[in-house]
Coordinates of C-alpha atoms in Angstrom, one line a residue:
X1 CA 29.3 7.1 50.3
X2 CA 26.9 7.4 53.6
X3 CA 24.0 6.9 55.1
X4 CA 21.1 9.0 52.6
X5 CA 23.8 8.6 49.3
X6 CA 22.8 4.9 49.8
X7 CA 18.7 5.5 50.1
X8 CA 19.1 7.6 46.8
X9 CA 20.5 4.1 45.7
X10 CA 18.4 2.2 46.2
X11 CA 15.1 4.2 45.2
X12 CA 16.3 5.1 42.3
X13 CA 17.3 1.7 41.5
X14 CA 13.6 -0.1 42.4
X15 CA 11.8 3.2 41.2
X16 CA 13.9 1.7 37.6
X17 CA 13.5 -1.6 38.4
X18 CA 9.3 -0.6 38.5
X19 CA 9.0 0.9 35.9
X20 CA 10.4 -1.5 33.1
X21 CA 8.2 -3.7 34.6
X22 CA 4.6 -1.9 34.1
X23 CA 6.9 -1.5 30.6
X24 CA 7.2 -4.9 29.9
X25 CA 3.3 -5.7 31.5
X26 CA 1.9 -2.4 29.1
X27 CA 3.7 -4.3 25.8
X28 CA 1.9 -7.2 27.2
X29 CA -1.8 -5.5 28.1
X30 CA -1.2 -3.8 24.8
X31 CA -0.3 -7.4 22.7
X32 CA -3.3 -9.4 21.8
X33 CA -3.0 -12.3 21.1
X34 CA -3.3 -14.0 17.9
X35 CA -6.1 -15.1 17.3
X36 CA -7.9 -12.2 18.2
X37 CA -5.8 -10.0 15.6
X38 CA -6.2 -11.8 13.1
X39 CA -9.3 -11.9 13.2
X40 CA -10.0 -8.2 14.3
X41 CA -7.8 -7.9 10.4
X42 CA -10.4 -10.2 9.0
X43 CA -13.1 -7.8 10.1
X44 CA -11.8 -4.8 8.5
X45 CA -10.6 -6.3 5.9
X46 CA -13.7 -8.0 4.0
X47 CA -16.0 -5.2 6.4
X48 CA -15.2 -2.1 6.4
X49 CA -12.5 -2.2 3.2
X50 CA -11.1 0.9 1.5
X51 CA -8.6 -0.3 -1.1
X52 CA -10.8 0.0 -4.3
X53 CA -11.8 3.2 -3.0
X54 CA -7.9 3.5 -3.0
X55 CA -7.5 2.0 -6.4
X56 CA -10.1 3.5 -8.1
X57 CA -8.1 7.1 -6.8
X58 CA -4.5 6.1 -7.5
X59 CA -5.9 4.2 -12.1
X60 CA -8.9 6.5 -12.6
X61 CA -7.9 9.9 -11.1
X62 CA -4.1 9.9 -10.6
X63 CA -3.4 7.1 -14.1
X64 CA -1.2 6.6 -16.0
X65 CA 1.7 7.1 -13.3
X66 CA 4.6 6.6 -15.7
X67 CA 8.3 8.2 -13.8
X68 CA 9.3 11.7 -13.9
X69 CA 5.1 12.8 -14.9
X70 CA 2.7 15.2 -13.4
X71 CA 0.0 12.6 -12.6
X72 CA 2.9 9.9 -10.7
X73 CA 3.6 13.2 -8.6
X74 CA -0.2 13.9 -7.2
X75 CA -0.8 10.7 -7.1
X76 CA 2.4 10.5 -4.5
X77 CA 0.5 13.3 -3.2
X78 CA -2.7 11.9 -2.4
X79 CA -1.6 8.7 -1.1
X80 CA 0.6 10.6 1.6
X81 CA -2.3 13.1 2.0
X82 CA -4.9 9.4 2.1
X83 CA -2.6 8.0 4.8
X84 CA -1.9 11.8 7.5
X85 CA -5.9 11.0 7.3
X86 CA -5.7 8.2 8.4
X87 CA -3.6 8.8 10.8
X88 CA 0.0 7.4 9.9
X89 CA 2.4 9.3 10.7
X90 CA 6.3 10.5 9.1
X91 CA 4.1 10.5 5.5
X92 CA 6.2 12.6 2.9
X93 CA 8.1 12.1 -0.6
X94 CA 11.4 11.8 -0.9
X95 CA 13.2 12.6 -3.7
X96 CA 15.7 10.8 -5.7
X97 CA 17.4 11.5 -9.2
X98 CA 15.9 9.8 -11.7
X99 CA 17.9 11.8 -14.3
X100 CA 15.6 11.9 -17.4
X101 CA 12.9 14.5 -18.0
X102 CA 9.8 12.8 -17.6
X103 CA 7.4 12.6 -19.9
X104 CA 3.4 12.9 -20.9
X105 CA 1.0 12.5 -24.0
X106 CA -2.1 14.7 -24.5
X107 CA -3.7 13.9 -26.9
X108 CA -3.4 11.2 -30.1
X109 CA -5.3 10.5 -32.6
X110 CA -4.3 7.8 -36.5
X111 CA -6.4 6.9 -39.5
X112 CA -6.8 5.5 -42.5
X113 CA -7.9 7.8 -45.1
X114 CA -6.9 5.6 -47.7
X115 CA -8.3 3.4 -50.1
X116 CA -11.2 2.4 -46.5
X117 CA -11.4 5.7 -44.0
X118 CA -10.6 4.2 -40.5
X119 CA -10.1 4.6 -36.7
X120 CA -6.5 3.7 -35.5
X121 CA -6.2 1.6 -32.7
X122 CA -2.1 2.4 -31.4
X123 CA -0.6 4.1 -28.3
X124 CA 2.1 6.2 -28.7
X125 CA 6.1 5.5 -27.5
X126 CA 6.7 7.4 -24.5
X127 CA 9.5 9.9 -24.5
X128 CA 9.3 10.4 -28.9
X129 CA 8.2 13.6 -29.6
X130 CA 5.1 15.2 -31.3
X131 CA 3.8 15.0 -34.6
X132 CA 3.9 19.1 -36.7
X133 CA 0.6 19.2 -36.1
X134 CA -1.9 17.2 -38.1
X135 CA 0.8 14.9 -40.7
X136 CA -1.0 12.9 -42.9
X137 CA 1.5 10.9 -45.7
X138 CA 1.5 7.3 -47.2
X139 CA 2.3 4.0 -45.4
X140 CA 5.7 2.6 -46.3
X141 CA 6.6 -1.0 -45.5
X142 CA 10.6 -1.0 -44.0
X143 CA 11.7 -5.0 -43.9
X144 CA 15.4 -4.7 -42.1
X145 CA 17.3 -7.8 -43.7
X146 CA 17.5 -10.9 -41.8
X147 CA 19.4 -14.7 -42.4
X148 CA 18.0 -17.8 -41.2
X149 CA 20.3 -19.8 -38.1
X150 CA 21.6 -22.0 -40.1
X151 CA 21.0 -23.9 -36.4
X152 CA 17.9 -23.3 -37.0
X153 CA 16.1 -22.3 -39.9
X154 CA 12.7 -20.5 -38.2
X155 CA 15.7 -17.8 -35.9
X156 CA 16.5 -14.9 -37.8
X157 CA 19.9 -13.3 -37.3
X158 CA 20.4 -9.8 -37.7
X159 CA 22.1 -8.6 -40.8
X160 CA 25.7 -7.6 -40.6
X161 CA 27.2 -4.0 -41.0
X162 CA 27.6 -4.1 -44.8
X163 CA 24.1 -5.6 -45.3
X164 CA 21.9 -3.0 -43.3
X165 CA 23.9 -0.1 -45.2
X166 CA 23.1 -1.6 -48.2
X167 CA 18.9 -0.8 -47.7
X168 CA 18.8 2.3 -45.8
X169 CA 20.7 3.3 -49.6
X170 CA 17.7 1.0 -51.1
X171 CA 14.6 1.9 -49.5
X172 CA 16.3 6.0 -48.4
X173 CA 14.8 8.2 -51.1
X174 CA 11.4 6.6 -49.7
X175 CA 11.7 7.2 -46.8
X176 CA 10.8 11.5 -46.4
X177 CA 7.0 12.2 -44.9
X178 CA 6.0 9.2 -45.1
X179 CA 4.3 7.0 -42.1
X180 CA 7.4 4.2 -42.0
X181 CA 5.6 0.3 -40.4
X182 CA 8.9 -1.0 -38.8
X183 CA 9.5 -4.6 -39.9
X184 CA 6.7 -7.4 -41.2
X185 CA 3.3 -7.5 -39.0
X186 CA 4.0 -10.7 -35.7
X187 CA 2.0 -14.4 -36.3
X188 CA 0.2 -14.4 -33.5
X189 CA -2.0 -18.2 -33.5
X190 CA -4.8 -18.7 -31.8
X191 CA -4.4 -20.5 -28.1
X192 CA -6.1 -23.4 -27.9
X193 CA -4.5 -23.9 -24.0
X194 CA -5.1 -20.5 -22.6
X195 CA -3.2 -20.4 -19.1
X196 CA -4.9 -21.2 -15.9
X197 CA -6.2 -17.7 -14.0
X198 CA -6.0 -19.4 -10.2
X199 CA -2.5 -21.5 -9.4
X200 CA -2.9 -25.6 -8.2
X201 CA -2.6 -26.4 -4.6
X202 CA -1.0 -28.8 -5.0
X203 CA 1.3 -26.6 -7.6
X204 CA 1.2 -24.5 -5.4
X205 CA 2.4 -27.2 -1.6
X206 CA 5.3 -28.2 -3.5
X207 CA 6.3 -24.7 -4.2
X208 CA 6.3 -24.3 -1.5
X209 CA 7.7 -27.6 0.1
X210 CA 10.8 -26.4 2.5
X211 CA 12.8 -30.0 2.0
X212 CA 12.4 -29.6 -2.1
X213 CA 15.5 -28.2 -4.0
X214 CA 13.7 -24.6 -5.9
X215 CA 14.3 -21.6 -7.0
X216 CA 12.3 -18.9 -5.6
X217 CA 8.6 -18.2 -7.2
X218 CA 9.1 -16.4 -10.5
X219 CA 6.4 -13.5 -11.5
X220 CA 3.8 -14.0 -14.7
X221 CA 6.4 -12.3 -17.1
X222 CA 9.5 -14.2 -16.6
X223 CA 8.5 -17.7 -18.6
X224 CA 12.3 -19.2 -20.0
X225 CA 13.1 -18.5 -22.9
X226 CA 15.4 -20.5 -25.6
X227 CA 18.6 -19.6 -26.0
X228 CA 19.7 -17.6 -29.0
X229 CA 21.7 -19.6 -31.9
X230 CA 24.8 -18.5 -32.5
X231 CA 26.1 -15.5 -34.0
X232 CA 26.9 -14.9 -37.6
X233 CA 30.5 -13.2 -38.1
X234 CA 29.8 -9.4 -38.0
X235 CA 25.9 -9.4 -36.8
X236 CA 25.1 -6.2 -35.4
X237 CA 23.7 -6.6 -32.0
X238 CA 20.7 -5.8 -31.5
X239 CA 21.1 -2.4 -29.7
X240 CA 23.6 -1.5 -33.1
X241 CA 20.5 -2.1 -35.0
X242 CA 17.6 -0.4 -33.3
X243 CA 20.2 3.6 -32.5
X244 CA 21.0 3.1 -36.1
X245 CA 17.0 2.4 -37.5
X246 CA 16.0 5.8 -35.1
X247 CA 18.8 7.4 -36.6
X248 CA 18.2 6.3 -40.4
X249 CA 14.8 7.7 -39.8
X250 CA 15.4 10.3 -38.4
X251 CA 18.3 11.3 -40.7
X252 CA 16.2 10.6 -43.5
X253 CA 12.4 12.9 -42.4
X254 CA 10.6 9.5 -42.0
X255 CA 6.8 11.1 -40.6
X256 CA 5.8 9.0 -38.4
X257 CA 7.9 5.8 -37.7
X258 CA 5.0 2.8 -36.5
X259 CA 5.6 -0.5 -34.7
X260 CA 3.5 -3.5 -34.8
X261 CA 2.4 -4.6 -30.8
X262 CA 2.3 -8.7 -31.7
X263 CA -0.3 -9.3 -29.5
X264 CA -3.9 -10.8 -29.8
X265 CA -7.1 -9.3 -28.8
X266 CA -6.2 -5.8 -29.6
X267 CA -3.1 -5.3 -26.6
X268 CA -0.7 -2.5 -26.5
X269 CA 2.5 -2.2 -24.6
X270 CA 4.2 0.7 -25.6
X271 CA 7.3 1.6 -23.4
X272 CA 10.1 4.6 -24.0
X273 CA 12.5 5.1 -26.4
X274 CA 16.1 3.8 -25.2
X275 CA 17.3 6.8 -25.6
X276 CA 14.5 8.8 -23.5
X277 CA 16.1 11.6 -25.4
X278 CA 13.1 13.2 -27.5
X279 CA 16.1 14.6 -30.3
X280 CA 17.0 11.2 -30.8
X281 CA 13.5 10.6 -32.6
X282 CA 10.6 10.3 -35.1
X283 CA 7.3 10.4 -33.8
X284 CA 6.9 6.2 -32.9
X285 CA 3.3 4.8 -32.0
X286 CA 2.9 0.9 -31.5
X287 CA 0.1 -0.2 -33.2
X288 CA -2.5 -2.7 -32.3
X289 CA -1.2 -6.1 -34.7
X290 CA -4.9 -6.3 -35.7
X291 CA -4.5 -2.5 -37.6
X292 CA -0.9 -3.0 -38.0
X293 CA -1.8 -5.9 -40.5
X294 CA -4.8 -4.3 -42.7
X295 CA -1.9 -2.0 -43.6
X296 CA 0.5 -4.2 -43.8
X297 CA -1.2 -6.8 -47.2
X298 CA -2.7 -3.9 -47.8
X299 CA 0.4 -2.4 -49.0
X300 CA 2.1 -5.5 -50.1
X301 CA -1.3 -5.9 -53.0
X302 CA 0.5 -2.9 -54.3
X303 CA -2.6 -0.6 -53.3
X304 CA -1.6 2.6 -51.4
X305 CA -1.9 3.4 -48.1
X306 CA -2.4 7.1 -46.7
X307 CA -2.5 7.7 -43.0
X308 CA -3.3 10.5 -41.3
X309 CA -1.4 11.2 -36.8
X310 CA -2.1 13.9 -34.8
X311 CA 0.1 13.6 -31.7
X312 CA 0.7 15.6 -29.2
X313 CA 3.6 15.1 -26.7
X314 CA 4.8 17.1 -23.4
X315 CA 8.5 16.6 -21.4
X316 CA 8.7 17.6 -17.9
X317 CA 12.4 19.6 -17.3
X318 CA 11.4 19.1 -13.3
X319 CA 11.0 14.9 -13.8
X320 CA 14.5 14.8 -13.2
X321 CA 13.6 14.6 -10.1
X322 CA 11.1 11.1 -8.9
X323 CA 9.8 10.4 -5.8
X324 CA 9.4 7.7 -3.4
X325 CA 6.0 8.1 -0.9
X326 CA 6.3 7.1 3.0
X327 CA 4.1 6.5 4.8
X328 CA 4.5 5.3 9.2
X329 CA 3.4 3.5 12.9
X330 CA 5.7 4.4 14.4
X331 CA 6.7 1.7 17.2
X332 CA 6.6 1.8 20.8
X333 CA 9.7 -0.5 23.0
X334 CA 11.6 -1.4 19.3
X335 CA 10.5 1.9 17.2
X336 CA 14.2 2.8 16.7
X337 CA 14.0 -1.0 14.4
X338 CA 11.2 -0.9 11.3
X339 CA 9.8 -3.8 9.2
X340 CA 8.7 -2.1 5.9
X341 CA 5.7 -3.4 3.0
X342 CA 5.2 -1.7 -0.4
X343 CA 5.2 -1.9 -4.0
X344 CA 5.2 0.0 -7.3
X345 CA 3.1 3.7 -7.7
X346 CA 4.6 4.3 -11.0
X347 CA 3.0 2.1 -14.3
X348 CA 3.1 2.8 -18.2
X349 CA 1.6 4.7 -20.0
X350 CA -0.6 2.3 -22.1
X351 CA -3.3 2.3 -19.4
X352 CA -4.0 3.5 -15.8
X353 CA -1.9 0.9 -14.0
X354 CA -4.6 -0.5 -11.7
X355 CA -3.1 -4.9 -11.8
X356 CA 0.9 -3.2 -12.3
X357 CA 0.8 -1.7 -10.0
X358 CA -2.4 0.3 -8.1
X359 CA -3.1 -2.6 -6.8
X360 CA 0.1 -3.8 -4.5
X361 CA 0.3 -0.1 -3.4
X362 CA -3.6 0.0 -2.7
X363 CA -3.3 -3.2 -0.5
X364 CA -0.3 -2.6 1.6
X365 CA -1.5 0.9 2.3
X366 CA -5.1 -0.4 3.6
X367 CA -2.7 -3.4 4.7
X368 CA -1.3 -0.4 7.2
X369 CA -5.3 1.9 7.7
X370 CA -6.4 -1.9 9.0
X371 CA -3.1 -1.6 11.9
X372 CA -4.3 1.9 12.5
X373 CA -8.2 1.5 12.5
X374 CA -7.1 -1.8 15.3
X375 CA -5.6 0.4 17.9
X376 CA -2.6 -2.3 17.4
X377 CA 0.2 -0.6 18.5
X378 CA 3.8 -2.3 16.5
X379 CA 6.4 -2.4 19.3
X380 CA 8.5 -2.1 15.8
X381 CA 7.8 0.5 13.0
X382 CA 5.6 -0.2 10.5
X383 CA 6.7 1.7 7.0
X384 CA 4.7 2.3 3.4
X385 CA 6.7 3.0 0.8
X386 CA 5.5 3.8 -2.4
X387 CA 8.1 3.1 -5.2
X388 CA 8.9 5.5 -8.0
X389 CA 11.5 4.8 -11.2
X390 CA 10.7 0.4 -10.6
X391 CA 9.7 -0.4 -14.3
X392 CA 12.8 1.9 -15.6
X393 CA 14.9 -0.3 -13.3
X394 CA 13.9 -0.2 -9.3
X395 CA 15.1 3.2 -9.6
X396 CA 13.7 4.3 -6.8
X397 CA 14.1 1.6 -4.4
X398 CA 17.4 1.2 -5.0
X399 CA 17.9 4.4 -4.1
X400 CA 16.4 3.9 -1.0
X401 CA 18.1 1.4 0.4
X402 CA 21.0 3.0 -0.3
X403 CA 20.6 5.7 1.5
X404 CA 19.2 4.2 4.7
X405 CA 20.3 0.7 5.0
X406 CA 23.1 1.2 3.1
X407 CA 24.4 -3.3 2.2
X408 CA 26.0 -5.9 3.5
X409 CA 29.5 -5.1 2.3
X410 CA 28.7 -1.6 2.9
X411 CA 25.2 -1.1 5.5
X412 CA 24.4 2.4 6.8
X413 CA 23.7 2.7 10.6
X414 CA 20.2 1.2 10.5
X415 CA 21.5 -1.4 8.7
X416 CA 21.0 -3.3 11.8
X417 CA 17.8 -2.6 12.9
X418 CA 15.8 -3.5 8.9
X419 CA 13.2 -6.4 9.6
X420 CA 11.7 -6.8 6.5
X421 CA 10.6 -5.1 2.6
X422 CA 7.0 -7.0 1.9
X423 CA 7.3 -6.8 -1.9
X424 CA 3.6 -7.0 -3.8
X425 CA 3.3 -7.1 -8.1
X426 CA 1.5 -9.5 -9.7
X427 CA -1.4 -8.4 -10.7
X428 CA -4.6 -8.8 -8.7
X429 CA -3.7 -12.2 -7.8
X430 CA -4.0 -13.4 -3.5
X431 CA -1.7 -13.6 -2.0
X432 CA -0.3 -17.3 -2.2
X433 CA 3.4 -17.9 -0.8
X434 CA 5.9 -16.0 1.0
X435 CA 10.0 -15.6 -1.0
X436 CA 12.0 -14.3 1.5
X437 CA 15.7 -13.4 1.1
X438 CA 16.9 -15.9 4.1
X439 CA 17.8 -18.7 5.8
X440 CA 15.1 -22.1 5.9
X441 CA 14.5 -20.4 9.7
X442 CA 13.4 -17.0 8.1
X443 CA 11.4 -19.0 6.1
X444 CA 10.1 -21.4 8.2
X445 CA 8.8 -18.2 10.9
X446 CA 6.9 -16.6 8.0
X447 CA 5.5 -19.8 7.0
X448 CA 4.2 -20.3 11.0
X449 CA 2.9 -16.3 10.4
X450 CA 1.1 -17.8 7.4
X451 CA -0.6 -20.5 8.5
X452 CA -3.8 -19.1 9.8
X453 CA -4.5 -17.6 6.5
X454 CA -4.8 -21.2 4.9
X455 CA -8.1 -21.1 4.0
X456 CA -7.6 -18.0 2.0
X457 CA -5.1 -20.4 0.4
X458 CA -1.8 -19.1 1.7
X459 CA 0.4 -21.8 1.6
X460 CA 3.6 -21.6 2.7
X461 CA 6.8 -19.5 2.6
X462 CA 10.4 -20.6 1.7
X463 CA 13.8 -19.2 1.4
X464 CA 15.9 -18.5 -1.2
X465 CA 20.0 -16.7 -1.3
X466 CA 19.1 -15.1 -4.7
X467 CA 21.2 -11.3 -4.4
X468 CA 19.8 -10.8 -7.9
X469 CA 18.2 -8.2 -9.1
X470 CA 15.5 -7.8 -11.4
X471 CA 11.9 -9.6 -10.9
X472 CA 10.6 -5.8 -8.6
X473 CA 11.5 -3.9 -5.8
X474 CA 12.4 -6.9 -2.8
X475 CA 15.4 -7.6 -5.1
X476 CA 17.1 -4.5 -4.1
X477 CA 16.3 -5.3 -0.6
X478 CA 17.3 -8.7 -1.7
X479 CA 20.7 -7.5 -4.0
X480 CA 21.3 -5.6 0.1
X481 CA 21.6 -9.0 2.2
X482 CA 18.4 -7.8 3.6
X483 CA 15.5 -10.0 4.2
X484 CA 12.9 -9.0 0.9
X485 CA 9.4 -10.8 0.7
X486 CA 8.5 -11.4 -2.6
X487 CA 4.8 -12.3 -2.4
X488 CA 3.3 -15.5 -4.6
X489 CA 0.0 -14.5 -6.4
X490 CA -2.3 -16.5 -8.6
X491 CA -1.8 -14.8 -12.0
X492 CA -5.9 -14.2 -12.9
X493 CA -5.4 -12.0 -16.5
X494 CA -1.7 -10.8 -15.6
X495 CA 0.4 -12.7 -17.2
X496 CA -1.5 -12.9 -20.5
X497 CA -3.8 -9.3 -20.4
X498 CA -2.5 -7.2 -17.9
X499 CA 0.7 -6.3 -17.5
X500 CA 1.8 -3.5 -19.1
X501 CA -1.0 -3.7 -21.6
X502 CA -3.2 -0.9 -22.9
X503 CA -6.1 -3.2 -20.7
X504 CA -4.7 -2.9 -17.3
X505 CA -7.3 -0.6 -16.1
X506 CA -10.0 -0.5 -12.6
X507 CA -11.9 -3.1 -14.3
X508 CA -9.7 -6.0 -13.9
X509 CA -9.6 -5.7 -10.3
X510 CA -10.5 -8.8 -8.3
X511 CA -12.0 -7.4 -4.9
X512 CA -12.3 -10.8 -2.9
X513 CA -8.7 -10.8 -3.9
X514 CA -7.0 -7.8 -3.0
X515 CA -9.6 -7.9 0.3
X516 CA -7.8 -11.1 1.2
X517 CA -4.5 -9.7 0.4
X518 CA -4.7 -7.0 2.6
X519 CA -5.4 -9.3 5.5
X520 CA -2.3 -11.4 5.0
X521 CA -0.3 -8.5 4.8
X522 CA -1.3 -6.3 7.7
X523 CA -1.1 -10.3 9.7
X524 CA 2.2 -11.0 9.0
X525 CA 3.6 -7.5 9.2
X526 CA 1.7 -6.6 12.8
X527 CA 3.5 -10.2 13.3
X528 CA 6.9 -9.4 12.6
X529 CA 6.4 -6.0 14.2
X530 CA 5.4 -7.2 17.6
X531 CA 8.6 -10.2 17.5
X532 CA 10.9 -10.4 20.5
X533 CA 13.2 -10.8 18.1
X534 CA 14.1 -10.0 14.2
X535 CA 14.5 -12.4 10.7
X536 CA 17.8 -14.1 11.0
X537 CA 19.7 -13.4 8.5
X538 CA 22.2 -15.1 6.9
X539 CA 25.2 -14.8 8.3
X540 CA 27.9 -13.5 7.1
X541 CA 29.9 -17.0 6.0
X542 CA 27.1 -17.8 3.8
X543 CA 26.1 -14.2 2.5
X544 CA 26.7 -14.7 -1.6
X545 CA 28.5 -12.4 -3.1
X546 CA 27.1 -9.7 -5.1
X547 CA 26.1 -11.1 -9.1
X548 CA 29.4 -9.4 -11.1
X549 CA 26.4 -7.3 -13.1
X550 CA 25.5 -5.5 -9.5
X551 CA 25.6 -2.3 -11.0
X552 CA 25.8 0.9 -8.6
X553 CA 22.5 1.8 -7.0
X554 CA 21.1 6.0 -8.4
X555 CA 22.0 9.2 -5.5
X556 CA 19.4 10.2 -4.0
X557 CA 18.6 14.1 -4.4
X558 CA 18.2 15.8 -1.6
X559 CA 13.7 17.3 -0.8
X560 CA 12.4 19.9 1.1
X561 CA 10.3 17.7 1.6
X562 CA 12.5 14.7 2.5
X563 CA 12.1 12.7 6.5
X564 CA 15.2 12.7 8.5
X565 CA 13.5 9.3 10.1

């Protein structure tokens, strides 16, 4: 090597060191102190919030947003446009295969026409057919035979096949053209001890005590149920019974099937026909308990009751392809690593899906908007994801995780570059604590990040090593062995009034709570995006095995709008 070559080498090395030093200095200068950025986040979240406007758009304008429906697709398109308008990058829809056509109810009316006249309050069961125009007919009762359990006489056991067949034969001549009430009305006692709408600080402090043996916090609807009694010999399973009732009503020409909503104060939950095939069931409605009981009691007096329904549903062939909605704030020196935040955009169709889960999507979009508005430069890429198919089994998030990250057993190239996913999906209540798939050290880091928001009621974080799928979309990440972060919230009315019901509307949102939640999430996401290291993972030697019932995730479909970042 001659002197000129040596000199060139030295100059190149000096320039490289200078560039590296400038990069470090720039990164340090671009990152304000945590206290400063948190103050800015609070101010932007509370004084310039866009969150209620976002919730209005997702609920009033585009709700309900059933997976596979035109409403869901329109809401997703709007979210892409809105995130792009806020200056976010790579906003796009990413397709996955739902495997069922979409469905939408366009109109439904129902009335008692005799012996009294009144309107009925009901919701249509999803993926069921229309009536043939306006249909009128007598109401009839259908009481599936049961037997009390020997262990608990208050618990009724399903029939055997012989018992069910004999019952069907006894009533089939009286079903054709009739409005069939399936099952006795449920008795809903007056609740003298309603659940609290806030979780008291002492309870939460115990729940998030890192030194206490515990399980991750549960969502409001996940309450422990008593174990069922021992089955009797030959009894049908619930699935077998349901399938045969559907087929019986179809074969014998029932005009409309009527189910009891079985909830207080006019609440209705209407889910879906299990087969997703409108040809396998008759037109079906879920009637509020008060109307159902009135009709049943009148029939029990041997007084005929006449009903009228006009139900117009439509299946959506292109709904077999559904979409996750993605938007990003691209990082700087660690942009190939990603911190995610999101919620599910799909909803049930009984209302406009405000607390479940437009609010979660709006909080996460708002958190990203706050960071973008403040002009911060996160080192890692911040990625918002609004899932579909959550209500049918976390399908959209499972497809996304499988495609982009794989799992602990079968990782993709990006598996080790994932830094955590924050999920909101328990209503309008404030964020109060975090549960993360990881080690105690992982929880400690999140606890320290959340500590500046103690005045907002945030109490801490705990770790879990459960890879069980369920609850919400963060468990799709947990099952893959990745740090999914579920947010514990105050229940407000979620588990009692709004979760999946016809009351889940914009009016149920607590504005102050959702603004504060957005601030907490924005701060936590920014902190993870700026750390030198990713969150600690569960060590390989300690990684729990997949649950035995873990099913393979759905395969995403190719999309012309997909961005392959």
